[in-house]
Short mmCIF file of C-alpha atoms in Angstrom, two decimals:
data_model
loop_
_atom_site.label_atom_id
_atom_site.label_comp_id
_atom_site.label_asym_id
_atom_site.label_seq_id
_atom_site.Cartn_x
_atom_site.Cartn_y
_atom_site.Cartn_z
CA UNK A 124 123.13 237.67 174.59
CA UNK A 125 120.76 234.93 173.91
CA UNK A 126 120.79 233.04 170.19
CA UNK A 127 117.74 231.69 169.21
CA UNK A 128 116.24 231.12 165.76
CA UNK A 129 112.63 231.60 164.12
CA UNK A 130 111.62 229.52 161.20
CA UNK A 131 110.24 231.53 158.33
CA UNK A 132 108.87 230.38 155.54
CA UNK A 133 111.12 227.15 155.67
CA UNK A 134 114.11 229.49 156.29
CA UNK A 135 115.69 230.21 159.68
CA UNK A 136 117.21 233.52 160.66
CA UNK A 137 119.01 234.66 163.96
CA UNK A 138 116.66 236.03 166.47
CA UNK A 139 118.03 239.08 168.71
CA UNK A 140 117.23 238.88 172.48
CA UNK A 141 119.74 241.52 173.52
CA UNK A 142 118.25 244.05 176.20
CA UNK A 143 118.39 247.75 174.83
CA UNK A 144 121.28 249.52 176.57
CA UNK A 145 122.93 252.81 175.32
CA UNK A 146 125.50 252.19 172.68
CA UNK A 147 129.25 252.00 172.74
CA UNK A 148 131.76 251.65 170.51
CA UNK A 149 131.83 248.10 170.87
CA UNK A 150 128.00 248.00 170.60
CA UNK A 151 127.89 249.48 167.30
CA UNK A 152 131.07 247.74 166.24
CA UNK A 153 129.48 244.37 167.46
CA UNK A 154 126.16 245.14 165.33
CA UNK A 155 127.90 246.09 162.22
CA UNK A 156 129.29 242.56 162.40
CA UNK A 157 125.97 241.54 162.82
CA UNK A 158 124.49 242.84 160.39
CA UNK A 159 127.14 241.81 157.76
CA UNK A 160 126.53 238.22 159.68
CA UNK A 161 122.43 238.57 158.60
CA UNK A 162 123.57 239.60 155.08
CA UNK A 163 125.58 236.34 154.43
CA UNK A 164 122.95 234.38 156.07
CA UNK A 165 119.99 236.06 153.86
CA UNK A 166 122.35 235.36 151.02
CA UNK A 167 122.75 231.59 151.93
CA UNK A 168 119.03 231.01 152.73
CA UNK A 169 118.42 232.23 149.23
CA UNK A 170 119.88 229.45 147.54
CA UNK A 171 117.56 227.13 145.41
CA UNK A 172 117.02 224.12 147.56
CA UNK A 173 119.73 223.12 149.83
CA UNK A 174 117.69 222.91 152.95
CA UNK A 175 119.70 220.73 154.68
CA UNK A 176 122.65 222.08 153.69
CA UNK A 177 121.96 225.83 155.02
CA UNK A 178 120.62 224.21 158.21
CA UNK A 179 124.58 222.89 158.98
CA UNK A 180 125.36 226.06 158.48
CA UNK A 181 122.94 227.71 160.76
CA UNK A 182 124.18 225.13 163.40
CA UNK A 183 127.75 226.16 162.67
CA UNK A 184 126.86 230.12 163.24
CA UNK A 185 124.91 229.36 166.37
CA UNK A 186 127.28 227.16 167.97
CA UNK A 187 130.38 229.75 167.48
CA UNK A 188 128.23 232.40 169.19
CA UNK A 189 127.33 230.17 171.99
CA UNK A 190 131.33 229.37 172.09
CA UNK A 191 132.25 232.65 171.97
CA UNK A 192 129.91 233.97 175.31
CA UNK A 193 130.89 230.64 176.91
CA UNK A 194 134.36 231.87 176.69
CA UNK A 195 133.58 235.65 177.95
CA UNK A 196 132.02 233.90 181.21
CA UNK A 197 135.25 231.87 181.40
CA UNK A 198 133.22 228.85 181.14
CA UNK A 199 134.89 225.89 178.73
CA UNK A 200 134.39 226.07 175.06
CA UNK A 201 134.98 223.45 172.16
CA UNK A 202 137.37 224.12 169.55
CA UNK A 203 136.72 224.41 166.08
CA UNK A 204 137.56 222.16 164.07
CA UNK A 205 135.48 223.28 160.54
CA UNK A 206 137.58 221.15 157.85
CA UNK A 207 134.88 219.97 155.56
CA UNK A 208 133.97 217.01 152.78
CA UNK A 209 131.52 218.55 150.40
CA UNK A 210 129.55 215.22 148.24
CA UNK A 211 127.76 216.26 145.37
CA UNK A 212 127.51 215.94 141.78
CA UNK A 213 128.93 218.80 139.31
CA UNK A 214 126.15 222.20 139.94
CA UNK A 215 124.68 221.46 143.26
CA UNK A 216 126.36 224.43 144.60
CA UNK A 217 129.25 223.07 146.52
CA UNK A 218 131.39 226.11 145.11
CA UNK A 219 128.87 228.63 146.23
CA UNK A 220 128.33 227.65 149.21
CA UNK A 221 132.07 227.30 150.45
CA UNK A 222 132.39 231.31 149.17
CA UNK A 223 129.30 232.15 151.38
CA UNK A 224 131.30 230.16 154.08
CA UNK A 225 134.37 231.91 153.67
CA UNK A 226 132.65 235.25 154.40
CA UNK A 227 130.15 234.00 157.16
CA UNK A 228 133.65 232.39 159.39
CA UNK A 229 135.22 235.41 158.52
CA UNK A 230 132.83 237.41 160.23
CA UNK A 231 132.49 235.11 163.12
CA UNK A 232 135.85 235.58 163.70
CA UNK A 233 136.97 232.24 162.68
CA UNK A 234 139.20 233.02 159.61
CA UNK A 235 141.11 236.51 159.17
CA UNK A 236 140.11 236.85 155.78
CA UNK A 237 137.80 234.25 154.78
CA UNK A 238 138.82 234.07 151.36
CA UNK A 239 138.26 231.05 148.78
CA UNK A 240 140.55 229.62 146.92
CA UNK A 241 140.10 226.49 144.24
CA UNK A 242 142.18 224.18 143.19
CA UNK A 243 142.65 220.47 141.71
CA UNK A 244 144.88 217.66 141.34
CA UNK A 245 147.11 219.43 139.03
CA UNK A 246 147.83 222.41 141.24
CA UNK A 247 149.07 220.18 144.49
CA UNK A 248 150.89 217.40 142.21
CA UNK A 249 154.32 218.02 141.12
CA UNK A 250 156.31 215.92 138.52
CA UNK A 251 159.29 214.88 140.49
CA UNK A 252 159.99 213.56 144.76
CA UNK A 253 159.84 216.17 146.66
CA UNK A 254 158.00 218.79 143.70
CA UNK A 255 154.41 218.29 145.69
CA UNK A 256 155.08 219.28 148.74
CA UNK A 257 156.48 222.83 147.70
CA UNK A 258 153.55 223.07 145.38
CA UNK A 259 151.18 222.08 147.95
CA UNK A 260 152.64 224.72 150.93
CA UNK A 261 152.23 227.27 148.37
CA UNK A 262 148.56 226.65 147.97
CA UNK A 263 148.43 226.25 151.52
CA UNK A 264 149.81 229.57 151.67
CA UNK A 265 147.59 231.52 149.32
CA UNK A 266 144.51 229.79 151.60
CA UNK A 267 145.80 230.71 155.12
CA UNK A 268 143.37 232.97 156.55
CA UNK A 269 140.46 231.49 154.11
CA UNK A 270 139.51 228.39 152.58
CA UNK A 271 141.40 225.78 150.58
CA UNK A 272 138.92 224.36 148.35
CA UNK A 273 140.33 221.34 146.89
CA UNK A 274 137.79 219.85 144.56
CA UNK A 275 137.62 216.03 142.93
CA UNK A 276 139.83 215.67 145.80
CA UNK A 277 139.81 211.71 145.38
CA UNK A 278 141.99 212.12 142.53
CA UNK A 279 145.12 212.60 145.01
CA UNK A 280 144.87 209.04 145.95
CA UNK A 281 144.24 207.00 142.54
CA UNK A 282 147.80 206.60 141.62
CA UNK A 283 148.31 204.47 144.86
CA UNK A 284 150.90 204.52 147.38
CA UNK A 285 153.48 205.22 144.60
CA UNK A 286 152.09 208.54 143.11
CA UNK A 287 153.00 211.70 144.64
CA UNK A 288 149.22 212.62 145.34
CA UNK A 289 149.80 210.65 148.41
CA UNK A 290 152.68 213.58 149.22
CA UNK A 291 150.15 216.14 148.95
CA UNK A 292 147.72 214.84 151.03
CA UNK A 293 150.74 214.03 153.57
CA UNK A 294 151.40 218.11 153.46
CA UNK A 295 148.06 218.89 153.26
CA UNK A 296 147.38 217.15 156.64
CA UNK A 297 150.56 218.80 158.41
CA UNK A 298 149.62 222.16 157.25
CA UNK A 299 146.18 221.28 158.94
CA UNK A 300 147.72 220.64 162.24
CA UNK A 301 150.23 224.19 161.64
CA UNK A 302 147.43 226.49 161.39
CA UNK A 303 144.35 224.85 162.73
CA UNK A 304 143.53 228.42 163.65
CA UNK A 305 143.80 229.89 160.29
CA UNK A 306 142.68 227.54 157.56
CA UNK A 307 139.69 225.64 156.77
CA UNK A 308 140.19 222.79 153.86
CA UNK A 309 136.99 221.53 151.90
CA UNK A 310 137.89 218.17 150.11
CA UNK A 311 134.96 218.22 147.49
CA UNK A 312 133.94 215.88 144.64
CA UNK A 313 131.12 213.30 143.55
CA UNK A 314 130.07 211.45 146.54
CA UNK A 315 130.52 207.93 145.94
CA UNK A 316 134.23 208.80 145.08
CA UNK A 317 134.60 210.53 147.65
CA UNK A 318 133.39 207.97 150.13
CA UNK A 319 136.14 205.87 148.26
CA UNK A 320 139.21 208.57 149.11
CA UNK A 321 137.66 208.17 152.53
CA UNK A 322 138.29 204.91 152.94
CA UNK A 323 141.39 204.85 151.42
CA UNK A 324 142.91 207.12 154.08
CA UNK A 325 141.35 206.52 157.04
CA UNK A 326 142.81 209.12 159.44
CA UNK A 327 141.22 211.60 156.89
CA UNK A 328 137.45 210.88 158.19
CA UNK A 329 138.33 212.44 162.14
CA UNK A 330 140.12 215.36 160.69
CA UNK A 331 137.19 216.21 158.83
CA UNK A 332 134.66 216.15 161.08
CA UNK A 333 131.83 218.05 159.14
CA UNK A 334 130.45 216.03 156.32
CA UNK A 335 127.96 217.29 153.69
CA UNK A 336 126.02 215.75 151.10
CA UNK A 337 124.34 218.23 148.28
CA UNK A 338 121.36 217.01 146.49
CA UNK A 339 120.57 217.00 142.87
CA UNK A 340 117.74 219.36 142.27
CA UNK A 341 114.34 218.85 141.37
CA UNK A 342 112.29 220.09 137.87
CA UNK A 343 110.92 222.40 140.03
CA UNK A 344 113.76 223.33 141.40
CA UNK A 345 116.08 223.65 138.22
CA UNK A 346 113.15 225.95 137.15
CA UNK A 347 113.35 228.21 140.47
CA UNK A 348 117.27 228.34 139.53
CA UNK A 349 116.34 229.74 135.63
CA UNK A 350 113.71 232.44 136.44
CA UNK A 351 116.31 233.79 139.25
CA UNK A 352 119.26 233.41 136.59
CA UNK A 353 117.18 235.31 134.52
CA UNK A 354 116.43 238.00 136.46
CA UNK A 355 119.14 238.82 137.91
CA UNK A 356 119.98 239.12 134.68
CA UNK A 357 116.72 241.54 133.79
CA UNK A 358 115.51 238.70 131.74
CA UNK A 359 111.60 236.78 131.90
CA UNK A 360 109.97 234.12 130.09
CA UNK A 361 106.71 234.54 128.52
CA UNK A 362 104.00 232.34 129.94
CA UNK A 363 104.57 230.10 126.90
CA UNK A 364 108.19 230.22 127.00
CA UNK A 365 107.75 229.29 130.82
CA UNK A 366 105.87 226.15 130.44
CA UNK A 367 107.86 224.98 127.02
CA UNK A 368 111.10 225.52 128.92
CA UNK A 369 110.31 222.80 131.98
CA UNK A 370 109.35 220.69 128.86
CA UNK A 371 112.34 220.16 127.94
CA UNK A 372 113.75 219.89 131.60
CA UNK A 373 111.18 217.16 132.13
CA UNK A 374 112.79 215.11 128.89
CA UNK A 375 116.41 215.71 129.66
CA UNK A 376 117.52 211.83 130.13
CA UNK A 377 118.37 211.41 134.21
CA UNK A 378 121.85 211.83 133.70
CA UNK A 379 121.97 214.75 131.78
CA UNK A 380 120.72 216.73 134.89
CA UNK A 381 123.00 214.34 137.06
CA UNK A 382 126.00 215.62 135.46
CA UNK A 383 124.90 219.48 135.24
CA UNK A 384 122.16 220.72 137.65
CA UNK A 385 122.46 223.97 137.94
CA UNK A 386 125.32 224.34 135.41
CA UNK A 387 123.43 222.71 133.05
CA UNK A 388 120.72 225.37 133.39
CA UNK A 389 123.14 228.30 133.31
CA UNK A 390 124.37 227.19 130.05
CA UNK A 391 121.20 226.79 128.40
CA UNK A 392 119.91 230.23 130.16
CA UNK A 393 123.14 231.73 128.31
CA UNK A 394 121.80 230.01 125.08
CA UNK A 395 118.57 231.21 125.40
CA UNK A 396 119.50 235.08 125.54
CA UNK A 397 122.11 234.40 122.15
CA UNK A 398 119.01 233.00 120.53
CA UNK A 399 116.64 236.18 121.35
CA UNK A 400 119.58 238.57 120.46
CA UNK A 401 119.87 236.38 117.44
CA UNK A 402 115.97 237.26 116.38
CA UNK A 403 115.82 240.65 118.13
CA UNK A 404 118.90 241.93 115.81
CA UNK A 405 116.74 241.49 112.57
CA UNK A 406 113.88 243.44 114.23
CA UNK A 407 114.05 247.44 112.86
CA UNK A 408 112.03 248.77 115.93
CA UNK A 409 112.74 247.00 119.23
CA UNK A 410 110.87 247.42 122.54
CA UNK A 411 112.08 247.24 126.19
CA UNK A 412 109.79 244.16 126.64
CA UNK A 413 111.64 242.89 123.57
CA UNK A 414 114.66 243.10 124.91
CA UNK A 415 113.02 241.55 128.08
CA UNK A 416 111.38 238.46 127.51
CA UNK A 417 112.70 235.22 126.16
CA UNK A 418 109.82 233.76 124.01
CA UNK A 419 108.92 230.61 122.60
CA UNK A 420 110.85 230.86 119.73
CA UNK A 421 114.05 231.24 121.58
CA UNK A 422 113.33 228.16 123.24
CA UNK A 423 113.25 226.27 120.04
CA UNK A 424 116.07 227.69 118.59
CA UNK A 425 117.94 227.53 121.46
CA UNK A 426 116.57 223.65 121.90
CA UNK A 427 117.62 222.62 118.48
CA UNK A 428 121.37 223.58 118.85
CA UNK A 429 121.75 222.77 123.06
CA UNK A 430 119.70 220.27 124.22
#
């Protein structure tokens, strides 16, 4: 089977060369898989922005198929070795993209179940010698056959060689070794801290070879992420409502946006439909396009209690 990839609209998607030949039950099994492999990757090339980010990704897929025929001609193939450092600031989409991760290794084959689970500081570090490292094989266990997402992960090393963060990351890296097969550990957080933790521990850079920095977004971008919010939600602006809404993106002060991105917009995308539901609820008749659009007014009342 030959893996190539075709660039659409900015977006790249698996090509199929495979010959037609009468199915089997491996055949169909094998594009079932495939399909459910096109699903994830429609899902990830839907994110807002992220370009660079979903090309890894594509590079990831396309080597572990080349891997995988390699090894049905008996021919040498790498390992994997898919640990991760994910460098971003809070709502670039680190989270959502280590879910869609999850699901895409999982149908690779590379992880059983491809499951993600999250955790901090406080669920690794126990209060007493010897408390961390039980705490941190149980999250370990939880993740095998998925994804331990471990996020502000610098925090394990600012008490110093004394705290027992150091413990966890001591398990952390055993457990790595263990079931190299079976886990996949994203160490996630803002990236200038992170490049800190780095350093710190310097044997953690090799074992996490794949290393990827998410962007803040744009204006444009933040408003891409509000008109899909809202529809998914069966939401719309009005024209006005549209143009009044970048507005106040555009004079958000640098780190406001810094510190929320796409968070930042969910929140005030949340506002925005308690402020129409807020002005709809004194209406006696209301309309399906009322209960549609978000309108200027929202905006402002929305505006003068969020932003």
């Amino acid at each position: 089977m030959l893996i190539q990839f075709k660039r659409q609209q900015n977006r790249l998607e698996p090509l199929n060369l495979t010959p037609h030949k009468p199915q089997s039950i491996n055949n169909i099994t094998e594009q079932t898989n495939s399909s459910f492999v096109e699903e994830i990757l429609k899902e990830l090339n839907e994110l807002i922005g992220l370009e660079k980010v979903k090309y890894i990704f594509h590079e990831i897929y396309a080597f572990a198929r080349i891997q995988k025929k390699r090894q049905e001609e008996k021919l040498y193939n790498e390992p994997m070795v898919l640990h991760m450092v994910f460098k971003g600031n809070p709502g670039t989409g680190k989270t959502t993209v280590a879910r869609i991760a999850g699901k895409l290794f999982r149908e690779l084959g590379l992880l059983q179940k491809g499951h993600l689970i999250e955790i901090e500081r406080a669920d690794l570090v126990g209060e007493y010698i010897g408390h961390t490292a039980i705490k941190t094989r149980e999250q370990i266990k939880r993740a095998l056959g998925g994804i331990l997402f471990i996020d502000e992960a610098y925090s394990l090393a600012r008490g110093g060689e004394k705290d027992f963060g150091k413990e966890a990351i001591d398990t952390m890296v055993k457990a790595m070794e263990d079931h190299k097969d079976n886990l996949v550990i994203i160490l996630a957080g803002y990236p200038s801290e992170m490049e800190w933790f780095l350093r710190t521990n310097p044997g953690l850079r090799s074992r996490f070879p794949i290393h990827i920095s998410f962007p803040d977004y744009s204006i444009d971008e933040l408003m891409l992420i509000a008109e899909q919010m809202l529809k998914q939600r069966q939401y719309d602006f009005t024209p006005q409502a549209k143009e009044r809404f970048k507005e106040q993106l555009k004079n958000l002060p640098p780190t406001t946006i810094v510190n929320g991105n796409a968070r930042l917009v969910r929140n005030y995308i949340e506002k925005l439909i308690r402020c129409q539901a807020v002005r709809l609820v004194k209406k006696e008749i209301v309309t399906r396009d009322d209960l549609i659009l978000i309108t200027e007014d929202d905006i402002y009342s929305a505006t003068g209690n969020y932003l």
